[in-house]
Amino acid sequence: MSIPNTVPAWTDEVLDFAQDLVGQARSIALRWFRHRPPIETKADASPVTVADRGVEEFLRAEITRRYPDHGLLGEEFGIQAGEAPVVWSIDPIDGTRSFITGNPLWGCLLAVLHEQRPLFGIIDIPSTGERWVGVRGRGSWLNGERCRTRTVTHLKDAILQATTPDIFAGADARAFERLSAAVHLRRFGGDCYAYALLASGMIDLVAEAGLMPYDYLALAPVIEEAGGVITDWQGQALSPKSDGRVLAAANADLHRQALEILAAQA
């Protein structure tokens, strides 16, 4: 993939390496999928399996071997050199609850940040063999085919998705219900797959709360380069320091309308 000069000269090399890594990581995760791996509960009450840890250990080891001066931010093993100019964001299995229940819509998220801004993001879905790649200034692609978001511009015609209503509480839950009441259809499930569907023009909105940086950093280039918009609930660009509330939309018109509803007083 040839990358324009709007990104660093080393982008091609790192992107090729990243895609090779997630391809290798598929076999690690699939080895355990639907084979009932032991499940542990982390301090935040979320589940983790040997597959989560095995994938992240593999990715961290290979990245460090190839690029020892790069930083790492991962779900299972934390931050290493997080202030480095280049930082990799790793979510080894986004959708562990889906993984442990046999649902195929879980994925591996990998992003490279240059000076704290996502340069490219990868959403890899091992069970389906689908891979979305978004590169700043280059576009968004699903298995080599260009992705485009939908052109719906009115909330009343839009399809909204979130992983589960359980991620919302208090004022956030009320705001999500207001947004749900304004759209044509809402659906739950999918984890990172929902954002991939948005990039491919299948749905129009994703709203979530309580996310961590490794949950959303890889999503931003995929959605933005497909023509969509993804920010926090205040309309600010996502960064490692965002508050975990994420709104993705197929276009700026839908994004603006959704932000207004989320910000409205209950």
Coordinates of C-alpha atoms in Angstrom, one line a residue:
M1 CA 0.0 0.0 0.0
S2 CA 1.6 3.3 -1.1
I3 CA 1.2 6.0 1.6
P4 CA 1.0 9.8 0.7
N5 CA 3.6 12.2 2.2
T6 CA 1.1 13.4 4.8
V7 CA 2.4 10.6 7.1
P8 CA 5.9 9.7 8.2
A9 CA 8.1 8.0 5.6
W10 CA 8.3 4.8 7.8
T11 CA 4.6 4.2 7.7
D12 CA 4.6 1.6 4.9
E13 CA 7.1 -0.5 6.7
V14 CA 5.3 -0.4 10.1
L15 CA 1.9 -1.0 8.6
D16 CA 3.1 -4.1 6.7
F17 CA 4.6 -5.4 9.9
A18 CA 1.5 -4.7 11.9
Q19 CA -0.7 -6.5 9.4
D20 CA 1.6 -9.5 9.4
L21 CA 1.4 -9.5 13.3
V22 CA -2.4 -9.5 13.5
G23 CA -2.4 -12.3 10.9
Q24 CA -0.2 -14.4 13.1
A25 CA -2.1 -13.5 16.2
R26 CA -5.3 -14.9 14.7
S27 CA -4.1 -18.5 15.2
I28 CA -3.3 -17.9 18.9
A29 CA -6.9 -16.6 19.6
L30 CA -8.6 -19.2 17.4
R31 CA -6.8 -22.0 19.1
W32 CA -9.0 -21.2 22.2
F33 CA -12.2 -20.0 20.5
R34 CA -15.1 -22.3 21.4
H35 CA -12.8 -24.5 23.4
R36 CA -13.9 -23.1 26.8
P37 CA -10.6 -21.6 28.0
P38 CA -10.3 -20.9 31.7
I39 CA -11.8 -17.6 32.7
E40 CA -10.5 -15.2 35.3
T41 CA -12.1 -12.0 36.6
K42 CA -9.9 -8.9 36.7
A43 CA -10.0 -6.1 39.3
D44 CA -12.5 -4.1 37.2
A45 CA -14.8 -7.2 37.1
S46 CA -14.1 -7.8 33.4
P47 CA -13.2 -11.3 32.2
V48 CA -9.9 -12.4 30.8
T49 CA -8.6 -15.7 29.3
V50 CA -5.3 -17.2 28.3
A51 CA -6.2 -16.2 24.8
D52 CA -6.3 -12.5 25.7
R53 CA -3.0 -12.7 27.4
G54 CA -1.4 -15.0 24.8
V55 CA -2.2 -12.6 22.0
E56 CA -1.0 -9.6 23.8
E57 CA 2.2 -11.3 24.9
F58 CA 3.0 -12.3 21.4
L59 CA 2.3 -8.8 19.9
R60 CA 4.3 -7.0 22.6
A61 CA 7.3 -9.4 22.2
E62 CA 7.4 -9.0 18.4
I63 CA 6.9 -5.2 18.5
T64 CA 9.7 -4.8 21.1
R65 CA 12.0 -7.1 19.1
R66 CA 11.5 -5.1 15.9
Y67 CA 11.1 -1.6 17.4
P68 CA 12.7 -1.4 20.9
D69 CA 12.2 2.4 21.1
H70 CA 8.5 2.3 20.5
G71 CA 6.0 2.6 23.4
L72 CA 3.2 0.1 24.2
L73 CA -0.3 0.5 25.6
G74 CA -2.1 -2.8 26.1
E75 CA -5.2 -4.0 27.9
E76 CA -3.6 -6.9 29.7
F77 CA -0.1 -5.6 30.5
G78 CA -0.4 -1.9 30.7
I79 CA 1.8 0.9 29.5
Q80 CA 5.5 0.8 28.6
A81 CA 7.3 4.0 27.4
G82 CA 3.9 5.7 26.9
E83 CA 5.5 9.1 26.1
A84 CA 7.6 7.8 23.2
P85 CA 7.0 9.5 19.9
V86 CA 5.6 6.2 18.5
V87 CA 3.2 4.1 20.7
W88 CA 1.4 0.9 19.8
S89 CA -2.2 0.5 21.2
I90 CA -3.2 -3.2 21.7
D91 CA -6.5 -4.7 22.5
P92 CA -5.8 -8.4 22.0
I93 CA -9.4 -9.6 22.1
D94 CA -11.9 -6.8 22.0
G95 CA -15.1 -8.5 23.0
T96 CA -13.9 -11.1 25.5
R97 CA -17.5 -11.7 26.7
S98 CA -18.4 -12.5 23.1
F99 CA -15.3 -14.7 22.8
I100 CA -16.1 -16.8 25.9
T101 CA -19.7 -17.3 24.8
G102 CA -18.9 -18.5 21.3
N103 CA -20.1 -15.3 19.5
P104 CA -17.8 -14.7 16.5
L105 CA -17.9 -10.9 16.6
W106 CA -14.8 -10.3 18.6
G107 CA -11.6 -8.8 17.2
C108 CA -8.0 -7.8 17.7
L109 CA -7.4 -4.0 17.7
L110 CA -4.0 -2.6 16.8
A111 CA -3.1 1.0 16.3
V112 CA 0.1 3.0 15.9
L113 CA 0.1 6.5 17.4
H114 CA 2.6 9.1 16.2
E115 CA 3.0 12.0 18.7
Q116 CA -0.2 10.8 20.5
R117 CA -2.4 10.8 17.3
P118 CA -3.5 7.6 15.6
L119 CA -1.6 7.1 12.4
F120 CA -3.3 3.9 11.4
G121 CA -5.7 1.4 12.9
I122 CA -6.5 -2.2 12.3
I123 CA -9.7 -4.1 13.2
D124 CA -9.1 -7.8 12.6
I125 CA -11.9 -10.3 13.0
P126 CA -10.3 -13.8 13.1
S127 CA -13.6 -15.7 13.0
T128 CA -14.8 -14.2 9.8
G129 CA -11.4 -13.5 8.1
E130 CA -12.3 -9.8 7.8
R131 CA -9.8 -7.0 8.4
W132 CA -10.4 -3.3 8.3
V133 CA -7.4 -1.0 7.9
G134 CA -7.6 2.8 8.1
V135 CA -4.5 4.9 7.4
R136 CA -4.5 8.7 7.9
G137 CA -4.8 10.4 4.5
R138 CA -5.0 7.2 2.6
G139 CA -8.4 5.7 3.2
S140 CA -10.2 2.9 4.9
W141 CA -10.2 -0.7 3.5
L142 CA -11.9 -4.0 4.1
N143 CA -9.8 -6.9 2.8
G144 CA -8.4 -4.6 0.1
E145 CA -11.7 -3.0 -0.9
R146 CA -12.4 0.7 -0.2
C147 CA -14.9 1.4 2.6
R148 CA -17.4 4.2 2.6
T149 CA -19.9 5.2 5.3
R150 CA -23.6 5.7 4.6
T151 CA -25.0 9.0 3.5
V152 CA -28.1 9.1 5.8
T153 CA -28.2 12.7 7.2
H154 CA -31.3 12.6 9.5
L155 CA -31.5 10.8 12.8
K156 CA -35.0 9.5 12.1
D157 CA -33.5 7.4 9.3
A158 CA -30.4 6.3 11.2
I159 CA -29.4 2.9 12.7
L160 CA -27.8 3.2 16.1
Q161 CA -25.7 0.4 17.8
A162 CA -23.9 -0.1 21.1
T163 CA -22.3 -3.2 22.6
T164 CA -24.7 -3.4 25.5
P165 CA -27.1 -1.1 27.5
D166 CA -25.1 -2.2 30.6
I167 CA -22.3 0.2 29.7
F168 CA -24.5 3.2 30.5
A169 CA -25.5 4.5 33.9
G170 CA -27.1 7.6 35.4
A171 CA -27.0 10.6 33.1
D172 CA -25.2 8.6 30.4
A173 CA -28.1 6.0 30.3
R174 CA -30.7 8.8 30.0
A175 CA -28.7 10.4 27.2
F176 CA -28.5 7.2 25.3
E177 CA -32.2 6.6 25.7
R178 CA -32.9 10.1 24.2
L179 CA -30.6 9.3 21.3
S180 CA -32.3 5.9 20.8
A181 CA -35.7 7.5 20.7
A182 CA -34.6 9.8 17.9
V183 CA -33.3 7.1 15.5
H184 CA -35.0 4.6 13.2
L185 CA -33.5 1.5 14.8
R186 CA -31.2 0.5 17.6
R187 CA -29.3 -2.7 18.0
F188 CA -26.9 -4.1 20.6
G189 CA -23.9 -6.4 20.3
G190 CA -20.7 -6.5 18.2
D191 CA -18.0 -4.7 20.3
C192 CA -15.5 -3.4 17.7
Y193 CA -17.5 -5.1 14.9
A194 CA -20.1 -2.4 15.2
Y195 CA -17.6 0.3 14.3
A196 CA -16.4 -1.7 11.4
L197 CA -19.9 -2.0 10.1
L198 CA -20.3 1.7 10.4
A199 CA -17.1 2.2 8.3
S200 CA -18.6 -0.2 5.7
G201 CA -21.9 1.7 5.4
M202 CA -24.1 -0.8 7.2
I203 CA -25.1 1.3 10.2
D204 CA -25.0 5.0 11.0
L205 CA -24.1 5.6 14.7
V206 CA -22.3 3.9 17.6
A207 CA -22.5 5.5 21.0
E208 CA -20.7 4.0 24.0
A209 CA -19.3 4.8 27.5
G210 CA -16.7 3.4 29.8
L211 CA -14.2 2.6 27.1
M212 CA -10.4 2.5 27.6
P213 CA -7.9 4.0 25.1
Y214 CA -7.1 0.6 23.6
D215 CA -10.8 0.1 22.9
Y216 CA -11.1 3.1 20.6
L217 CA -7.7 4.3 19.3
A218 CA -7.6 1.8 16.5
L219 CA -11.2 2.6 15.5
A220 CA -10.6 6.3 14.7
P221 CA -8.6 6.0 11.5
V222 CA -10.9 3.2 10.1
I223 CA -14.0 5.4 10.6
E224 CA -12.6 8.8 9.7
E225 CA -10.9 7.5 6.5
A226 CA -14.2 5.9 5.4
G227 CA -15.9 9.3 5.7
G228 CA -17.2 9.1 9.2
V229 CA -16.7 11.1 12.4
I230 CA -15.6 9.7 15.8
T231 CA -15.1 11.8 18.9
D232 CA -16.0 11.9 22.6
W233 CA -19.4 13.1 23.7
Q234 CA -18.2 16.7 23.7
G235 CA -17.1 16.5 20.1
Q236 CA -13.4 16.5 21.0
A237 CA -10.9 14.3 19.1
L238 CA -10.1 11.0 20.8
S239 CA -6.8 10.6 22.5
P240 CA -5.3 8.4 25.2
K241 CA -6.6 10.8 27.7
S242 CA -10.3 10.9 26.6
D243 CA -13.0 10.0 29.2
G244 CA -14.2 6.8 27.5
R245 CA -17.4 8.1 26.1
V246 CA -17.3 7.6 22.3
L247 CA -19.7 8.7 19.5
A248 CA -19.1 7.5 16.0
A249 CA -21.3 8.7 13.1
A250 CA -21.4 8.1 9.4
N251 CA -21.1 11.8 8.6
A252 CA -20.8 15.2 10.1
D253 CA -24.5 15.9 9.9
L254 CA -25.5 12.9 11.9
H255 CA -22.7 13.5 14.3
R256 CA -23.8 17.0 15.1
Q257 CA -27.4 16.0 15.6
A258 CA -26.4 13.1 17.9
L259 CA -24.1 15.3 19.9
E260 CA -26.9 17.8 20.5
I261 CA -29.1 15.1 21.9
L262 CA -26.4 13.6 24.1
A263 CA -25.7 17.0 25.5
A264 CA -29.3 18.0 26.2
Q265 CA -30.6 18.1 29.7
A266 CA -32.7 15.2 30.8

